[in-house]
Short mmCIF file of C-alpha atoms in Angstrom, two decimals:
data_model
loop_
_atom_site.label_atom_id
_atom_site.label_comp_id
_atom_site.label_asym_id
_atom_site.label_seq_id
_atom_site.Cartn_x
_atom_site.Cartn_y
_atom_site.Cartn_z
CA ARG A 1 17.82 -30.20 -117.22
CA LYS A 2 20.46 -31.83 -114.99
CA ALA A 3 18.34 -31.19 -111.91
CA ALA A 4 15.21 -32.58 -113.58
CA GLU A 5 17.07 -35.71 -114.67
CA LYS A 6 18.50 -36.18 -111.18
CA GLN A 7 15.04 -35.75 -109.66
CA SER A 8 13.28 -38.12 -112.06
CA GLY A 9 16.07 -40.69 -111.84
CA ALA A 10 16.05 -40.86 -108.04
CA GLU A 11 14.79 -44.10 -106.51
CA THR A 12 13.28 -42.36 -103.47
CA ALA A 13 11.67 -38.97 -102.92
CA ASP A 14 9.72 -37.04 -100.32
CA MET A 15 7.90 -33.79 -101.12
CA ASN A 16 5.11 -31.47 -100.03
CA ILE A 17 2.72 -30.14 -102.66
CA ASP A 18 0.31 -27.25 -102.07
CA CYS A 19 -2.17 -26.14 -104.72
CA VAL A 20 -4.76 -23.34 -104.74
CA ILE A 21 -7.39 -23.14 -107.49
CA ASN A 22 -9.67 -20.11 -107.83
CA LEU A 23 -12.70 -19.97 -110.13
CA SER A 24 -14.62 -16.76 -110.86
CA ALA A 25 -17.72 -16.28 -113.01
CA ALA A 26 -20.67 -13.87 -113.12
CA GLY A 27 -19.56 -12.11 -109.95
CA GLU A 28 -19.28 -15.37 -107.98
CA SER A 29 -16.03 -17.00 -106.90
CA LEU A 30 -14.93 -20.37 -105.55
CA SER A 31 -11.59 -21.35 -104.03
CA MET A 32 -10.24 -24.85 -103.50
CA ASN A 33 -7.10 -25.62 -101.50
CA MET A 34 -5.20 -28.88 -101.72
CA SER A 35 -2.14 -29.91 -99.75
CA MET A 36 -0.35 -33.23 -99.77
CA ARG A 37 2.75 -35.04 -98.55
CA ALA A 38 3.94 -37.50 -101.17
CA LYS A 39 6.61 -40.18 -100.80
CA SER A 40 7.93 -42.76 -103.24
CA ASP A 41 10.34 -45.69 -103.03
CA LEU A 42 11.29 -47.27 -106.36
CA SER A 43 14.48 -48.94 -105.12
CA ASP A 44 12.89 -52.38 -105.58
CA LYS A 45 11.22 -52.46 -108.99
CA GLU A 46 9.30 -55.58 -107.97
CA ASN A 47 7.89 -53.86 -104.89
CA VAL A 48 7.16 -50.22 -105.69
CA LYS A 49 6.01 -48.24 -102.66
CA LEU A 50 4.03 -44.98 -102.79
CA GLY A 51 2.45 -42.95 -100.02
CA MET A 52 0.38 -39.79 -99.89
CA ALA A 53 -1.57 -37.90 -97.25
CA SER A 54 -3.76 -35.16 -98.72
CA LYS A 55 -6.23 -32.53 -97.55
CA ILE A 56 -8.78 -30.74 -99.72
CA SER A 57 -10.81 -27.80 -98.43
CA MET A 58 -13.61 -25.78 -100.05
CA PRO A 59 -15.93 -23.10 -98.65
CA ASN A 60 -19.10 -24.56 -97.09
CA SER A 61 -17.74 -28.07 -97.60
CA GLY A 62 -15.19 -28.29 -94.82
CA GLU A 63 -11.99 -30.26 -95.13
CA THR A 64 -11.57 -33.71 -96.62
CA GLU A 65 -8.57 -35.86 -95.72
CA ILE A 66 -7.49 -38.78 -97.89
CA ASN A 67 -4.64 -41.15 -97.05
CA TYR A 68 -3.09 -43.46 -99.61
CA ALA A 69 -0.51 -46.21 -99.34
CA TYR A 70 0.62 -48.43 -102.20
CA ILE A 71 2.68 -51.42 -101.16
CA GLY A 72 2.83 -55.06 -102.24
CA ASP A 73 0.84 -54.28 -105.44
CA THR A 74 -2.10 -53.15 -103.30
CA ILE A 75 -3.38 -49.62 -102.81
CA TYR A 76 -5.05 -48.64 -99.55
CA VAL A 77 -7.38 -45.62 -99.52
CA GLU A 78 -8.88 -44.14 -96.35
CA THR A 79 -11.16 -41.10 -96.14
CA ALA A 80 -13.84 -40.05 -93.67
CA GLY A 81 -13.58 -43.41 -91.93
CA ILE A 82 -14.20 -45.32 -95.16
CA LYS A 83 -11.41 -47.73 -96.09
CA TYR A 84 -10.83 -49.44 -99.43
CA LYS A 85 -8.08 -51.58 -100.89
CA SER A 86 -7.48 -52.91 -104.37
CA ALA A 87 -4.80 -54.75 -106.34
CA VAL A 88 -3.50 -52.29 -108.97
CA THR A 89 -0.39 -51.59 -111.02
CA PRO A 90 2.04 -48.80 -110.04
CA GLU A 91 0.70 -46.75 -112.96
CA GLN A 92 -2.89 -47.16 -111.74
CA ALA A 93 -1.81 -46.23 -108.21
CA GLN A 94 -0.26 -42.99 -109.48
CA GLU A 95 -3.46 -42.19 -111.39
CA ILE A 96 -5.61 -42.80 -108.30
CA MET A 97 -3.31 -40.71 -106.09
CA GLY A 98 -3.21 -37.87 -108.62
CA SER A 99 0.59 -37.57 -108.54
CA SER A 100 1.14 -37.59 -112.30
CA SER A 101 0.69 -33.84 -112.72
CA ALA A 102 3.38 -33.07 -110.15
CA ASN A 103 5.72 -35.52 -111.83
CA GLU A 104 5.16 -33.89 -115.24
CA ILE A 105 6.19 -30.50 -113.86
CA MET A 106 9.50 -32.01 -112.75
CA THR A 107 10.66 -32.47 -116.36
CA ALA A 108 12.76 -29.98 -118.34
CA ASP A 109 11.08 -30.57 -121.71
CA ILE A 110 8.11 -28.35 -120.86
CA ILE A 111 10.23 -25.32 -119.88
CA ARG A 112 10.40 -22.28 -122.17
CA ASP A 113 12.18 -18.89 -121.91
CA ALA A 114 14.27 -19.73 -118.83
CA GLU A 115 16.28 -17.05 -117.01
CA LEU A 116 18.93 -17.84 -114.40
CA THR A 117 19.94 -15.82 -111.33
CA LYS A 118 21.99 -16.72 -108.24
CA ASP A 119 21.22 -16.64 -104.52
CA GLY A 120 24.39 -17.76 -102.76
CA ASP A 121 25.01 -21.37 -103.83
CA ASN A 122 21.46 -21.74 -105.13
CA ASN A 123 20.37 -21.28 -108.74
CA ILE A 124 17.06 -19.49 -109.22
CA ILE A 125 15.39 -20.24 -112.54
CA ASN A 126 12.30 -18.35 -113.75
CA PHE A 127 10.56 -19.74 -116.81
CA SER A 128 7.40 -20.21 -118.84
CA PHE A 129 5.72 -23.56 -119.37
CA ASP A 130 4.68 -25.26 -122.56
CA GLU A 131 0.95 -24.62 -122.92
CA SER A 132 0.14 -28.31 -123.52
CA LEU A 133 1.13 -29.14 -119.94
CA TYR A 134 -1.47 -26.82 -118.49
CA ASN A 135 -4.19 -28.28 -120.67
CA ASP A 136 -3.52 -31.64 -118.98
CA ILE A 137 -3.23 -30.19 -115.46
CA LEU A 138 -6.39 -28.12 -115.74
CA LYS A 139 -8.42 -31.02 -117.06
CA ASN A 140 -7.16 -33.31 -114.30
CA SER A 141 -7.81 -30.68 -111.61
CA LEU A 142 -11.29 -29.73 -112.81
CA GLY A 143 -12.51 -33.31 -113.27
CA SER A 144 -15.68 -33.70 -115.36
CA LEU A 145 -15.88 -29.95 -116.01
CA GLY A 146 -12.43 -29.98 -117.59
CA ASN A 147 -13.48 -32.75 -119.97
CA ALA A 148 -16.91 -31.39 -120.91
CA SER A 149 -17.57 -30.83 -124.61
CA GLY A 150 -17.64 -27.29 -125.94
CA ILE A 151 -15.01 -26.12 -123.45
CA SER A 152 -11.98 -24.07 -124.56
CA TYR A 153 -9.17 -22.29 -122.71
CA GLU A 154 -7.32 -19.04 -123.35
CA PHE A 155 -4.15 -18.90 -121.27
CA THR A 156 -3.17 -15.48 -119.97
CA GLU A 157 -0.25 -16.54 -117.78
CA PHE A 158 1.69 -19.77 -117.33
CA GLY A 159 5.08 -19.81 -115.71
CA GLY A 160 7.05 -20.76 -112.66
CA SER A 161 10.31 -20.74 -110.78
CA ALA A 162 12.68 -23.37 -109.42
CA VAL A 163 15.41 -23.35 -106.78
CA ILE A 164 18.32 -25.71 -107.54
CA ASP A 165 21.41 -26.06 -105.38
CA LYS A 166 25.02 -26.28 -106.57
CA ASP A 167 24.82 -30.10 -106.69
CA TYR A 168 21.82 -30.00 -109.04
CA ASN A 169 19.33 -30.95 -106.34
CA MET A 170 15.90 -29.41 -106.91
CA LYS A 171 14.83 -27.75 -103.67
CA SER A 172 11.50 -26.24 -104.67
CA LEU A 173 9.31 -25.55 -107.66
CA LYS A 174 6.44 -23.11 -108.11
CA ALA A 175 3.97 -23.00 -110.98
CA THR A 176 1.26 -20.47 -111.80
CA VAL A 177 -1.41 -20.58 -114.47
CA LYS A 178 -4.20 -18.15 -115.28
CA ALA A 179 -6.73 -18.90 -117.94
CA ILE A 180 -10.18 -18.03 -119.22
CA MET A 181 -12.40 -21.04 -119.74
CA SER A 182 -15.21 -20.52 -122.23
CA SER A 183 -18.21 -22.67 -123.00
CA ASP A 184 -19.98 -22.38 -126.35
CA GLY A 185 -23.12 -23.86 -124.84
CA THR A 186 -22.80 -27.35 -126.35
CA GLY A 187 -21.46 -28.73 -123.08
CA ALA A 188 -23.89 -26.81 -120.89
CA ALA A 189 -25.73 -29.89 -119.68
CA GLU A 190 -22.47 -31.59 -118.74
CA SER A 191 -21.15 -28.58 -116.81
CA GLY A 192 -24.45 -27.92 -114.99
CA SER A 193 -25.18 -24.66 -116.82
CA GLU A 194 -28.02 -23.82 -119.22
CA THR A 195 -26.17 -21.14 -121.18
CA ALA A 196 -22.72 -20.40 -122.53
CA GLU A 197 -20.43 -18.88 -119.92
CA THR A 198 -16.91 -17.64 -119.21
CA VAL A 199 -14.94 -18.65 -116.12
CA GLU A 200 -11.67 -17.11 -114.97
CA ILE A 201 -9.28 -19.69 -113.50
CA SER A 202 -6.10 -19.26 -111.55
CA MET A 203 -3.98 -22.06 -110.15
CA ASP A 204 -0.86 -21.85 -108.00
CA MET A 205 1.18 -24.95 -107.20
CA ASP A 206 4.05 -24.92 -104.72
CA ILE A 207 6.28 -27.99 -104.41
CA LYS A 208 8.86 -28.36 -101.64
CA ILE A 209 11.33 -31.21 -102.03
CA ASN A 210 12.15 -32.59 -98.60
CA SER A 211 14.62 -35.21 -99.80
CA VAL A 212 15.76 -37.01 -102.93
CA GLY A 213 17.57 -40.36 -102.81
CA GLU A 214 17.27 -40.58 -99.02
CA PRO A 215 15.47 -43.45 -97.25
CA VAL A 216 11.70 -42.96 -96.87
CA GLU A 217 9.25 -44.93 -94.77
CA ILE A 218 6.09 -46.17 -96.48
CA THR A 219 4.05 -48.89 -94.78
CA ALA A 220 0.65 -50.51 -95.18
CA PRO A 221 -2.00 -49.48 -92.63
CA ALA A 222 -1.82 -51.36 -89.35
CA ASP A 223 -5.47 -52.39 -89.83
CA ALA A 224 -5.08 -53.36 -93.50
CA GLU A 225 -7.20 -56.48 -92.97
CA SER A 226 -10.22 -54.33 -92.15
CA TYR A 227 -10.12 -52.51 -95.51
CA THR A 228 -12.90 -53.45 -97.94
CA GLU A 229 -11.71 -55.09 -101.17
CA VAL A 230 -12.94 -53.31 -104.32
CA SER A 231 -12.20 -53.66 -108.02
CA PRO A 232 -9.50 -51.48 -109.60
CA ASP A 233 -12.15 -49.92 -111.85
CA ALA A 234 -13.98 -48.54 -108.81
CA LEU A 235 -10.93 -46.52 -107.79
CA THR A 236 -9.54 -45.54 -111.21
CA ALA A 237 -12.99 -44.35 -112.35
CA SER A 238 -13.33 -42.10 -109.30
CA ALA A 239 -9.86 -40.69 -109.93
CA ALA A 240 -10.76 -39.81 -113.53
#
């Protein structure tokens, strides 16, 4: 709890987040890999700065890179040579960048059944997560499929581990969830299927904390003037 409070209370942070999602149904499987470098600077509450560089890869789809920068109440989004900018709130920027799930994992309130071991000066904590957290993460990760009607989840595994040093600095955090997603058929049209089906899901998230409370550099793109202005709804709708 002390480490989580120190992490959440820090004005600056820099971390790497890697996530692997595997879906399996009817003998077919699909894997999606996401990696991102996320930075935040909340030292000036009137000028919140956020930055993220992410990569998403899927079989037969190649790799998609998305770069975000939020500075001066404006978010800049660049992917595949397409560049957008929009005036949004810090909360909207976090929603667009998809960083809320990682932030939720950094809290102590969702931890259950924790066990502590030592590795030199580091504390190793293994634990289970509150099931409600994974409902939110799965729905966010699966997009429209996660919000389709007639969908239910049976969790078979949800837990993780954290490395915390002697000064209560969180060094890394891993989370694993395995679930069976079932459709009763009522949401078949929404999910692209004509019949009820069962999908096995596994998700592994690995967070490495590079620094907490240290200076971070987050700047607007050098060619910010060339970014196309769009409405906030255009970006928040795509994030949802």
